[in-house]
Short mmCIF file of C-alpha atoms in Angstrom, two decimals:
data_model
loop_
_atom_site.label_atom_id
_atom_site.label_comp_id
_atom_site.label_asym_id
_atom_site.label_seq_id
_atom_site.Cartn_x
_atom_site.Cartn_y
_atom_site.Cartn_z
CA MET A 1 106.17 157.49 95.84
CA SER A 2 106.89 153.74 96.05
CA GLN A 3 104.61 151.29 94.14
CA ALA A 4 102.51 149.11 96.38
CA LEU A 5 103.67 145.60 96.83
CA THR A 6 101.38 142.90 95.20
CA VAL A 7 101.09 139.17 95.62
CA LEU A 8 103.23 137.95 92.72
CA PRO A 9 106.31 139.92 93.58
CA LEU A 10 106.05 138.72 97.09
CA ILE A 11 105.90 135.15 95.93
CA GLU A 12 108.91 135.73 93.70
CA GLN A 13 110.88 137.31 96.52
CA ALA A 14 109.95 134.30 98.84
CA ALA A 15 111.00 131.75 96.19
CA THR A 16 114.34 133.43 95.84
CA GLN A 17 114.88 133.24 99.54
CA LEU A 18 113.98 129.62 99.59
CA GLU A 19 116.25 128.78 96.68
CA GLN A 20 119.23 130.73 98.19
CA ALA A 21 118.66 128.95 101.60
CA GLY A 22 118.80 125.60 99.89
CA VAL A 23 115.75 124.22 101.45
CA ALA A 24 114.61 120.70 100.21
CA PHE A 25 111.16 120.12 98.57
CA GLY A 26 109.14 117.04 98.00
CA HIS A 27 106.36 117.37 100.49
CA GLY A 28 103.71 118.66 98.21
CA THR A 29 105.84 120.84 95.87
CA THR A 30 108.94 120.17 93.72
CA ASN A 31 110.36 123.69 93.35
CA ALA A 32 110.97 126.99 95.08
CA PHE A 33 108.24 128.98 93.35
CA ASP A 34 105.48 126.48 94.03
CA GLU A 35 106.46 126.18 97.63
CA ALA A 36 106.65 129.98 97.98
CA ALA A 37 103.19 130.32 96.30
CA TRP A 38 101.72 127.79 98.73
CA LEU A 39 103.09 129.62 101.81
CA VAL A 40 102.27 133.16 100.72
CA LEU A 41 98.74 132.36 99.56
CA TRP A 42 98.08 130.49 102.63
CA ARG A 43 99.41 133.24 105.03
CA LEU A 44 97.35 135.88 103.11
CA GLY A 45 94.19 133.69 103.35
CA LEU A 46 93.83 133.32 99.63
CA PRO A 47 92.86 130.18 97.72
CA LEU A 48 95.76 127.93 97.12
CA ASP A 49 94.70 127.34 93.58
CA SER A 50 94.63 130.96 92.74
CA ALA A 51 95.75 131.59 89.20
CA LEU A 52 98.97 133.63 89.11
CA ASP A 53 99.35 134.15 85.27
CA GLY A 54 96.28 136.09 84.64
CA ALA A 55 92.58 135.78 85.79
CA PRO A 56 89.59 135.05 83.50
CA ASP A 57 87.58 138.09 82.48
CA GLY A 58 85.47 139.42 85.29
CA GLU A 59 87.46 137.72 88.07
CA GLU A 60 90.07 139.44 90.31
CA ASP A 61 93.73 138.83 89.33
CA VAL A 62 95.14 137.61 92.56
CA ALA A 63 98.66 138.05 91.45
CA LEU A 64 98.00 141.91 91.28
CA ARG A 65 96.26 142.20 94.70
CA PRO A 66 98.07 144.71 96.91
CA VAL A 67 99.73 143.57 99.98
CA SER A 68 100.00 145.74 103.02
CA ALA A 69 103.22 146.07 105.14
CA GLU A 70 101.68 144.14 107.92
CA GLN A 71 100.81 141.19 105.54
CA ALA A 72 104.14 141.31 103.94
CA ALA A 73 105.71 141.05 107.51
CA LEU A 74 103.57 137.96 108.34
CA VAL A 75 104.67 136.34 105.02
CA GLN A 76 108.40 137.09 105.68
CA ALA A 77 108.03 135.56 109.29
CA LEU A 78 106.58 132.32 107.74
CA ILE A 79 109.28 132.09 105.06
CA ALA A 80 111.91 132.67 107.91
CA GLU A 81 110.42 129.94 109.83
CA ARG A 82 110.49 127.57 106.80
CA ILE A 83 114.10 128.26 106.35
CA SER A 84 115.37 128.28 109.94
CA THR A 85 113.39 125.09 111.04
CA ARG A 86 113.47 123.14 107.86
CA LYS A 87 110.08 121.83 108.57
CA PRO A 88 108.04 120.78 105.57
CA ALA A 89 105.61 123.57 104.51
CA ALA A 90 102.68 121.20 105.47
CA TYR A 91 103.72 121.12 109.13
CA LEU A 92 103.64 124.98 109.04
CA THR A 93 100.35 125.23 107.42
CA GLN A 94 99.01 122.02 109.09
CA GLU A 95 97.38 121.09 105.81
CA ALA A 96 98.34 118.87 102.81
CA TRP A 97 96.48 118.19 99.67
CA LEU A 98 96.30 114.85 97.72
CA GLN A 99 94.08 114.68 94.48
CA GLY A 100 92.52 117.95 95.26
CA VAL A 101 91.38 116.83 98.81
CA PRO A 102 92.61 118.71 101.77
CA PHE A 103 93.99 116.86 104.88
CA TYR A 104 95.15 117.94 108.26
CA VAL A 105 98.72 116.89 109.17
CA ASP A 106 101.17 117.74 111.94
CA GLU A 107 104.48 116.29 113.08
CA ARG A 108 102.73 113.23 114.58
CA ALA A 109 102.32 111.69 111.02
CA ILE A 110 104.24 111.74 107.79
CA VAL A 111 103.28 114.37 105.21
CA PRO A 112 101.01 112.46 102.73
CA ARG A 113 102.44 112.28 99.26
CA SER A 114 101.63 108.51 98.22
CA PHE A 115 101.59 107.67 94.58
CA ILE A 116 98.79 105.34 95.41
CA ALA A 117 96.51 108.31 95.72
CA GLU A 118 97.02 108.86 92.00
CA LEU A 119 95.98 105.29 91.32
CA ILE A 120 92.85 105.50 93.33
CA ALA A 121 91.85 108.65 91.59
CA ASP A 122 92.61 107.60 88.00
CA GLY A 123 90.86 104.30 88.32
CA SER A 124 94.23 102.21 87.72
CA ILE A 125 93.20 99.90 90.55
CA ASP A 126 89.56 99.43 89.44
CA PRO A 127 90.24 96.57 86.91
CA TRP A 128 91.48 94.41 89.94
CA LEU A 129 88.30 95.05 91.84
CA SER A 130 84.80 93.50 91.39
CA ASP A 131 81.35 93.76 92.99
CA GLN A 132 82.71 91.40 95.69
CA THR A 133 85.19 94.06 96.91
CA HIS A 134 83.84 95.30 100.12
CA GLN A 135 86.68 95.25 102.73
CA VAL A 136 89.69 97.59 102.12
CA LEU A 137 92.58 97.99 104.45
CA ASP A 138 94.91 101.02 104.37
CA LEU A 139 98.04 99.73 106.24
CA CYS A 140 100.41 102.33 107.65
CA THR A 141 97.58 104.76 107.27
CA GLY A 142 99.48 107.74 108.75
CA ASN A 143 97.16 110.77 108.63
CA GLY A 144 94.53 108.57 107.08
CA SER A 145 94.58 110.36 103.56
CA LEU A 146 94.55 107.04 101.53
CA ALA A 147 91.71 105.62 103.60
CA VAL A 148 89.69 108.69 102.93
CA LEU A 149 90.45 108.76 99.31
CA ALA A 150 89.67 105.11 99.00
CA ALA A 151 86.20 105.54 100.77
CA MET A 152 85.50 108.47 98.48
CA ALA A 153 86.40 106.56 95.25
CA TRP A 154 84.56 103.40 96.15
CA PRO A 155 81.31 104.14 97.83
CA GLU A 156 80.35 100.47 98.24
CA VAL A 157 83.34 99.52 100.47
CA VAL A 158 84.23 99.94 104.09
CA VAL A 159 87.81 100.83 105.08
CA THR A 160 90.02 99.99 107.96
CA GLY A 161 92.98 102.27 108.49
CA ALA A 162 95.70 100.87 110.64
CA ASP A 163 99.02 102.17 112.05
CA LEU A 164 101.52 101.24 114.57
CA SER A 165 101.68 104.89 115.91
CA PRO A 166 98.82 105.93 118.21
CA GLU A 167 99.96 109.64 117.50
CA ALA A 168 99.35 109.10 113.76
CA LEU A 169 96.03 107.44 114.25
CA ALA A 170 94.95 110.61 116.29
CA VAL A 171 95.84 112.69 113.28
CA ALA A 172 93.85 110.19 111.07
CA ARG A 173 90.85 110.48 113.26
CA ILE A 174 90.76 114.27 112.63
CA ASN A 175 90.63 113.61 108.93
CA VAL A 176 88.09 110.85 108.89
CA ASP A 177 85.93 113.19 111.05
CA ARG A 178 86.68 116.15 108.80
CA HIS A 179 85.33 114.38 105.77
CA ALA A 180 82.37 112.77 107.72
CA LEU A 181 83.40 109.26 106.85
CA GLN A 182 83.03 107.85 110.52
CA ASP A 183 80.43 105.32 109.23
CA ARG A 184 82.73 103.77 106.61
CA ILE A 185 86.35 104.13 108.08
CA SER A 186 87.41 102.49 111.26
CA LEU A 187 90.96 103.11 112.71
CA GLY A 188 92.96 100.66 114.66
CA LEU A 189 96.31 100.14 116.16
CA SER A 190 98.47 97.32 114.68
CA ASP A 191 102.01 96.21 114.29
CA GLY A 192 101.86 95.31 110.67
CA LEU A 193 99.07 92.76 110.13
CA SER A 194 99.22 91.35 113.73
CA ALA A 195 95.93 92.88 114.85
CA LEU A 196 94.23 92.57 111.58
CA PRO A 197 92.71 89.07 110.89
CA GLY A 198 90.94 90.13 107.67
CA PRO A 199 90.06 88.90 105.20
CA TYR A 200 90.49 91.99 103.00
CA ASP A 201 89.56 92.32 99.26
CA LEU A 202 92.07 95.12 98.84
CA ILE A 203 95.09 96.09 100.95
CA LEU A 204 96.74 99.47 100.26
CA CYS A 205 100.12 100.00 101.90
CA ASN A 206 102.64 102.86 101.79
CA PRO A 207 105.13 101.36 104.28
CA PRO A 208 108.40 102.48 105.72
CA TYR A 209 110.77 101.50 102.90
CA VAL A 210 113.73 103.90 102.84
CA ASN A 211 117.03 101.95 103.01
CA ALA A 212 119.62 102.81 105.71
CA GLN A 213 122.12 104.54 103.24
CA SER A 214 119.33 106.67 101.93
CA MET A 215 118.11 107.56 105.55
CA SER A 216 121.51 108.71 106.50
CA GLU A 217 121.47 111.11 103.54
CA LEU A 218 117.93 112.64 103.88
CA PRO A 219 117.54 116.30 104.05
CA ALA A 220 116.43 118.00 107.25
CA GLU A 221 112.85 118.22 105.98
CA TYR A 222 112.42 114.55 105.86
CA ARG A 223 114.22 114.05 109.12
CA ALA A 224 111.52 116.24 110.58
CA GLU A 225 109.03 113.40 109.90
CA PRO A 226 108.51 110.38 112.25
CA GLU A 227 111.41 108.12 111.37
CA LEU A 228 109.07 105.14 112.04
CA ALA A 229 107.21 105.98 108.93
CA LEU A 230 110.45 106.11 106.75
CA ALA A 231 113.19 103.80 107.90
CA GLY A 232 112.89 100.25 106.40
CA GLY A 233 116.21 98.83 107.56
CA THR A 234 119.33 97.98 105.67
CA ASP A 235 117.75 97.41 102.29
CA GLY A 236 114.43 99.07 103.04
CA MET A 237 112.54 95.85 103.02
CA ASP A 238 112.16 95.00 106.65
CA PHE A 239 108.59 95.81 106.91
CA VAL A 240 107.84 94.54 103.38
CA ARG A 241 109.21 91.11 104.28
CA GLN A 242 106.88 90.84 107.15
CA LEU A 243 104.04 92.06 105.11
CA LEU A 244 104.51 89.72 102.23
CA ASP A 245 104.97 86.73 104.51
CA GLN A 246 101.56 87.43 106.11
CA ALA A 247 99.54 89.12 103.40
CA ALA A 248 98.12 85.96 101.65
CA SER A 249 96.45 84.82 104.94
CA ARG A 250 94.75 88.22 105.19
CA LEU A 251 93.47 88.55 101.74
CA SER A 252 90.14 87.17 100.36
CA GLN A 253 90.26 84.67 97.59
CA HIS A 254 90.48 87.25 94.78
CA GLY A 255 92.18 89.89 96.97
CA VAL A 256 95.13 92.04 95.92
CA LEU A 257 97.85 94.11 97.58
CA VAL A 258 98.85 97.54 96.30
CA LEU A 259 102.30 98.34 97.65
CA GLU A 260 104.39 101.58 97.37
CA ILE A 261 108.19 101.02 97.54
CA GLY A 262 109.43 104.34 96.10
CA ASN A 263 112.94 104.08 94.65
CA GLU A 264 113.68 100.66 96.21
CA ARG A 265 112.69 98.45 93.15
CA PRO A 266 116.23 96.85 92.85
CA TYR A 267 116.08 95.94 96.47
CA PHE A 268 112.57 94.77 96.26
CA GLU A 269 113.47 92.41 93.46
CA ALA A 270 116.56 91.21 95.16
CA ALA A 271 114.51 90.37 98.36
CA PHE A 272 111.77 88.57 96.40
CA PRO A 273 113.08 87.03 93.37
CA GLY A 274 110.59 85.11 91.28
CA LEU A 275 107.50 86.90 92.85
CA PRO A 276 105.31 87.97 89.87
CA VAL A 277 104.00 91.44 90.44
CA PHE A 278 102.42 94.17 88.25
CA TRP A 279 104.13 97.46 88.19
CA LEU A 280 101.51 100.33 88.07
CA ASP A 281 102.20 103.49 86.03
CA THR A 282 102.53 106.67 88.14
CA SER A 283 103.60 110.29 87.40
CA ALA A 284 106.94 109.13 88.61
CA GLY A 285 107.21 106.19 86.34
CA GLU A 286 106.41 102.33 86.60
CA ASP A 287 108.80 101.31 89.46
CA GLN A 288 107.25 103.14 92.42
CA VAL A 289 104.03 101.08 93.13
CA LEU A 290 103.38 97.39 92.49
CA LEU A 291 100.33 95.24 92.56
CA VAL A 292 100.47 91.46 93.85
CA THR A 293 97.50 89.07 93.90
CA ARG A 294 96.84 86.57 96.74
CA GLU A 295 97.35 83.78 94.44
CA ALA A 296 100.86 84.93 93.36
CA LEU A 297 101.84 85.35 97.08
CA MET A 298 100.63 81.81 97.82
CA ARG A 299 102.45 80.27 94.85
CA PHE A 300 105.55 82.17 95.79
CA HIS A 301 105.55 80.86 99.36
CA LEU A 302 104.86 77.30 98.25
CA ALA A 303 107.82 77.45 95.89
CA GLU A 304 109.96 78.51 98.82
CA VAL A 305 109.00 75.48 100.94
#
């Protein structure tokens, strides 16, 4: 008589399949086991934070829970879909998590993974704020996750989430409503800052910044996302140039801009030599996200004249 299949071996089997298929990660997980655990637990309707290395006394050990043949078939179909379509897992589950907060997502918006979320959660931006910080802009809001996290972190602020994509804003609306923040988050269509007069005390922006060479080399999982949210031109700085040219006029007197640029720091420094910025420490290092003040932007532009 064969031994009944349980959750942990099913995850391990799925991880092997994902690894052998050469799928790419980076949309919420960084390795095959974590991605397999996410997909298996979701498909089985189990909590995604279930302990898989032993449960506390008195609690069920999810890793040892039996899985029926029908459940195993459903899991296998999901793993096969992940491999055949190369869609990020978040598009298959229609859910992504940032700092422990769940967000709806689908192909209309980029899968949320901004390091700015870390900085909101751990208080790294707080020293730059004051009791005068009331108006916050989340530019390139995508599915609205940073706008929601900002509203949660700073109860005294109101947030505007803006994006060039009406489709992304429709997804953001789902998340604003899901977290019952309609009274504190407004959503608007804008090409950069063009429809956003401000002034804002804080601008958060995770823009399209991937340079052309990197875009041409992206795995299929990233190409499944809206190109509009990724492609930043030859050096990745097309949107950033426009933003930094206009940001000072949209910031309040003591306002600051927090900008994510991923792995493009060399291109950023080449594009804006002499602009004094503060690099903020994230789990990926100190070259992913920067902060620049309105005063620094104004001095930089005056020096260019």
